[in-house]
Tab-separated table of C-alpha atoms in Angstrom:
chain	number	residue	atom	x	y	z
A	139	MET	CA	36.702	-26.953	-42.946
A	140	THR	CA	38.012	-23.781	-44.525
A	141	LEU	CA	38.445	-23.345	-48.183
A	142	PRO	CA	42.024	-23.916	-49.209
A	143	ALA	CA	43.868	-21.172	-51.135
A	144	VAL	CA	44.875	-21.820	-54.724
A	145	VAL	CA	48.224	-19.990	-54.501
A	146	PRO	CA	50.503	-19.002	-51.639
A	147	VAL	CA	48.947	-16.430	-49.280
A	148	ASP	CA	50.515	-13.053	-48.695
A	149	THR	CA	50.282	-12.333	-44.823
A	150	THR	CA	52.569	-9.282	-44.803
A	151	PRO	CA	51.036	-6.220	-43.275
A	152	ILE	CA	47.947	-5.129	-45.252
A	153	SER	CA	48.518	-2.245	-47.652
A	154	ALA	CA	46.808	-0.770	-50.638
A	155	ALA	CA	47.415	-1.844	-54.214
A	156	ALA	CA	48.325	1.519	-55.604
A	157	ALA	CA	47.885	0.583	-59.231
A	158	HIS	CA	44.362	-0.353	-58.743
A	159	ASP	CA	42.392	2.841	-59.550
A	160	ASP	CA	39.692	1.334	-61.826
A	161	LEU	CA	37.067	1.653	-59.068
A	162	ASP	CA	37.962	5.325	-58.151
A	163	PRO	CA	34.617	6.683	-59.678
A	164	LEU	CA	32.656	4.294	-57.529
A	165	TRP	CA	34.568	5.491	-54.406
A	166	ARG	CA	33.735	9.056	-55.296
A	167	ALA	CA	30.184	8.078	-55.732
A	168	ILE	CA	29.740	6.873	-52.029
A	169	VAL	CA	31.669	9.610	-50.277
A	170	THR	CA	28.566	10.641	-48.317
A	171	GLU	CA	27.882	7.115	-47.303
A	172	SER	CA	31.352	6.505	-46.155
A	173	ARG	CA	30.986	9.191	-43.308
A	174	SER	CA	28.761	6.735	-41.286
A	175	ARG	CA	30.077	4.262	-38.680
A	176	GLN	CA	33.659	5.009	-39.641
A	177	ASN	CA	33.132	3.473	-43.034
A	178	ASP	CA	35.760	5.776	-44.402
A	179	ILE	CA	38.164	3.570	-42.401
A	180	HIS	CA	36.327	0.333	-42.556
A	181	LEU	CA	35.654	0.240	-46.289
A	182	PRO	CA	39.215	0.946	-47.534
A	183	ILE	CA	40.824	-1.636	-45.095
A	184	SER	CA	38.384	-4.301	-45.929
A	185	PHE	CA	38.846	-3.455	-49.619
A	186	ALA	CA	42.568	-4.095	-49.347
A	187	PHE	CA	41.888	-7.443	-47.670
A	188	ALA	CA	39.441	-8.375	-50.397
A	189	GLU	CA	42.063	-7.611	-53.170
A	190	ARG	CA	44.493	-9.812	-51.324
A	191	LEU	CA	41.953	-12.646	-50.968
A	192	CYS	CA	41.185	-12.458	-54.615
A	193	GLN	CA	45.041	-13.089	-55.261
A	194	ALA	CA	44.822	-16.124	-53.234
A	195	HIS	CA	41.657	-17.246	-55.178
A	196	PRO	CA	42.199	-16.409	-58.734
A	197	GLU	CA	38.947	-18.608	-59.404
A	198	ALA	CA	36.884	-15.931	-57.984
A	199	ASP	CA	35.291	-13.032	-59.956
A	200	ALA	CA	37.511	-10.251	-58.492
A	201	LEU	CA	35.405	-7.392	-59.871
A	202	VAL	CA	32.214	-8.684	-58.109
A	203	VAL	CA	34.298	-9.106	-54.872
A	204	ARG	CA	35.920	-5.662	-54.984
A	205	VAL	CA	32.521	-3.879	-55.901
A	206	ALA	CA	30.532	-5.786	-53.253
A	207	ILE	CA	33.084	-5.087	-50.517
A	208	LEU	CA	33.342	-1.480	-51.338
A	209	LEU	CA	29.489	-1.222	-51.042
A	210	HIS	CA	28.639	-3.505	-48.510
A	211	ASP	CA	28.193	-1.376	-45.471
A	212	THR	CA	27.262	1.843	-47.298
A	213	GLY	CA	23.594	1.324	-46.021
A	214	TRP	CA	24.697	2.243	-42.386
A	215	ALA	CA	24.366	5.887	-43.692
A	216	ARG	CA	20.668	5.485	-44.021
A	217	VAL	CA	19.708	3.916	-40.716
A	218	ASP	CA	19.192	6.098	-37.341
A	219	GLN	CA	22.603	6.813	-36.292
A	220	ASP	CA	21.938	6.456	-32.610
A	221	ARG	CA	20.708	3.012	-33.099
A	222	ILE	CA	23.919	1.760	-34.726
A	223	ILE	CA	25.616	1.541	-31.399
A	224	SER	CA	22.700	1.139	-29.095
A	225	GLU	CA	21.243	-1.871	-31.027
A	226	GLY	CA	23.961	-2.910	-33.525
A	227	PHE	CA	26.599	-3.569	-30.806
A	228	ALA	CA	24.604	-4.502	-27.736
A	229	GLY	CA	22.763	-7.647	-26.694
A	230	ASP	CA	22.009	-10.112	-29.406
A	231	TRP	CA	23.674	-7.684	-31.792
A	232	ARG	CA	23.813	-10.251	-34.719
A	233	ARG	CA	20.101	-10.300	-34.947
A	234	ALA	CA	19.299	-6.682	-34.381
A	235	ASP	CA	16.837	-5.184	-36.742
A	236	VAL	CA	19.203	-2.360	-37.667
A	237	ARG	CA	21.666	-4.881	-39.098
A	238	TYR	CA	18.989	-6.141	-41.486
A	239	GLU	CA	18.126	-2.470	-42.345
A	240	HIS	CA	21.686	-1.559	-43.255
A	241	GLU	CA	21.880	-4.534	-45.618
A	242	ARG	CA	18.609	-3.451	-47.340
A	243	HIS	CA	19.900	0.059	-47.749
A	244	GLY	CA	23.212	-0.982	-48.945
A	245	CYS	CA	21.380	-2.985	-51.915
A	246	ASP	CA	19.301	0.117	-52.612
A	247	ILE	CA	22.629	2.272	-52.813
A	248	ALA	CA	24.218	-0.236	-55.065
A	249	ARG	CA	21.320	-0.240	-57.506
A	250	GLU	CA	21.549	3.692	-57.399
A	251	VAL	CA	25.229	4.273	-57.948
A	252	LEU	CA	26.142	1.223	-60.284
A	253	PRO	CA	23.933	1.804	-63.352
A	254	PRO	CA	25.390	5.454	-64.079
A	255	LEU	CA	28.922	3.857	-63.956
A	256	GLY	CA	28.098	1.394	-66.613
A	257	TYR	CA	27.336	-1.815	-64.693
A	258	ASP	CA	24.597	-3.942	-66.006
A	259	ASP	CA	21.614	-5.434	-64.153
A	260	ALA	CA	23.107	-8.969	-63.953
A	261	PHE	CA	26.247	-7.754	-62.466
A	262	ILE	CA	24.381	-5.466	-60.071
A	263	THR	CA	22.360	-8.476	-58.918
A	264	ARG	CA	25.535	-10.592	-58.287
A	265	VAL	CA	26.687	-7.625	-56.129
A	266	THR	CA	23.326	-7.190	-54.219
A	267	ASP	CA	22.978	-10.862	-53.565
A	268	ILE	CA	26.175	-10.730	-51.658
A	269	ILE	CA	25.268	-7.505	-49.665
A	270	ASP	CA	21.913	-8.785	-48.745
A	271	GLY	CA	22.724	-11.022	-45.724
A	272	HIS	CA	26.408	-10.399	-45.487
A	273	ASP	CA	25.990	-9.699	-41.703
A	274	THR	CA	22.868	-11.762	-40.952
A	275	ARG	CA	22.758	-14.797	-43.241
A	276	GLN	CA	24.542	-17.822	-41.873
A	277	GLU	CA	25.798	-19.520	-45.110
A	278	SER	CA	27.689	-18.349	-48.182
A	279	HIS	CA	26.363	-18.669	-51.549
A	280	SER	CA	29.417	-18.452	-53.667
A	281	ILE	CA	33.237	-18.068	-53.643
A	282	GLU	CA	32.707	-14.435	-54.097
A	283	ASP	CA	30.274	-14.071	-51.144
A	284	SER	CA	32.866	-16.083	-48.973
A	285	LEU	CA	35.715	-13.677	-49.853
A	286	VAL	CA	33.595	-10.562	-49.192
A	287	ARG	CA	32.483	-12.043	-45.814
A	288	ASP	CA	36.084	-12.769	-44.901
A	289	ALA	CA	37.360	-9.396	-46.048
A	290	ASP	CA	34.702	-7.758	-43.847
A	291	ARG	CA	35.993	-9.540	-40.770
A	292	LEU	CA	39.704	-9.372	-41.472
A	293	TRP	CA	39.856	-5.714	-40.869
A	294	ARG	CA	38.710	-6.466	-37.194
A	295	PHE	CA	42.304	-8.238	-36.640
A	296	THR	CA	44.237	-4.919	-37.362
A	297	PRO	CA	45.129	-2.415	-34.677
A	298	THR	CA	42.745	0.068	-36.274
A	299	GLY	CA	39.810	-2.454	-36.166
A	300	ILE	CA	40.565	-3.664	-32.673
A	301	ALA	CA	40.589	0.125	-31.550
A	302	LEU	CA	37.332	0.980	-33.178
A	303	ALA	CA	35.462	-2.326	-32.218
A	304	SER	CA	36.578	-2.023	-28.637
A	305	GLN	CA	35.209	1.350	-28.487
A	306	TRP	CA	31.843	0.421	-30.136
A	307	PHE	CA	31.503	-2.644	-27.979
A	308	GLY	CA	32.780	-1.091	-24.735
A	309	PHE	CA	35.568	-3.512	-24.287
A	310	THR	CA	39.158	-3.305	-23.461
A	311	PRO	CA	41.458	-4.120	-26.427
A	312	ALA	CA	42.590	-7.288	-24.515
A	313	HIS	CA	38.888	-8.456	-24.200
A	314	TYR	CA	38.177	-7.778	-27.794
A	315	CYS	CA	41.292	-9.592	-28.849
A	316	SER	CA	40.097	-12.645	-26.849
A	317	ARG	CA	36.685	-12.423	-28.774
A	318	LEU	CA	38.630	-12.369	-32.037
A	319	HIS	CA	40.283	-15.640	-31.151
A	320	ALA	CA	37.203	-17.339	-29.776
A	321	GLU	CA	34.384	-16.145	-32.017
A	322	ILE	CA	35.406	-14.353	-35.168
A	323	MET	CA	38.537	-16.577	-36.290
A	324	PRO	CA	36.186	-19.613	-36.443
A	325	GLU	CA	33.812	-17.738	-38.626
A	326	LEU	CA	36.352	-17.282	-41.422
A	327	LEU	CA	35.426	-19.313	-44.477
A	328	THR	CA	38.815	-19.594	-46.292
A	329	ASP	CA	42.220	-20.698	-45.152
A	330	ALA	CA	43.787	-17.665	-46.782
A	331	ALA	CA	41.757	-15.318	-44.432
A	332	VAL	CA	42.670	-17.551	-41.434
A	333	GLN	CA	46.401	-17.182	-42.290
A	334	MET	CA	46.066	-13.387	-42.746
A	335	ALA	CA	43.915	-12.929	-39.411
A	336	THR	CA	46.500	-14.905	-37.473
A	337	ALA	CA	49.490	-12.879	-38.725
A	338	GLU	CA	47.552	-9.568	-38.375
A	339	LEU	CA	46.497	-10.438	-34.808
A	340	ASP	CA	49.824	-11.548	-33.739
A	341	ARG	CA	51.314	-8.273	-34.891
A	342	ALA	CA	48.482	-6.303	-33.300
A	343	GLU	CA	48.622	-8.029	-29.983
A	344	LEU	CA	52.422	-7.157	-29.824
A	345	LEU	CA	51.932	-3.609	-30.786
A	346	LEU	CA	49.038	-2.987	-28.387
A	347	ARG	CA	50.883	-4.702	-25.516
A	348	ILE	CA	47.813	-6.940	-24.980
A	349	GLU	CA	49.689	-9.402	-22.720
A	350	GLN	CA	50.914	-6.664	-20.353
A	351	LEU	CA	47.610	-4.538	-20.518
A	352	SER	CA	45.155	-7.492	-20.046
């Protein structure tokens, strides 16, 4: 059973909250790491979903969620770039060593970039506890963990996510959309994420002419 939202869920097309610029120094600190595996596209879109999930769950610590989702995939920049596709998107990709590696590197990056920006050890541990296992661990350990996990998946339901993931996995958009329905939607942990994913995927399938091009 998914976690119910505390307030009504915004399912309009995703967009950035222009007024939220408090994390700009952190964004600037990970520019180099954002250039791997299309993180300069994935991270901002996932971040926007995380902020919207925090609106639906005001009981969560929004700063932990926002910082964790911003940093969660930065570790891809420190793994062998050829292995990202050959191992991370083939075969039993969920258990690929490269996925565990990127989580460990992501924790390292968090510990490097957060202290100079004024974050204390206790906060950094809360962030790294989420990054460590966000792809490979079965269970969520907190509401903040759940929101990060859902935000990380929600970007896949947008036309941009469908386009990139279809290329990475070697699927047609129609095939990838069918996987979103069958495999990714059931992994979502919050009802807010399910509502957002459903609305995003409905719009994407119409825009990409999935029915006609399947």
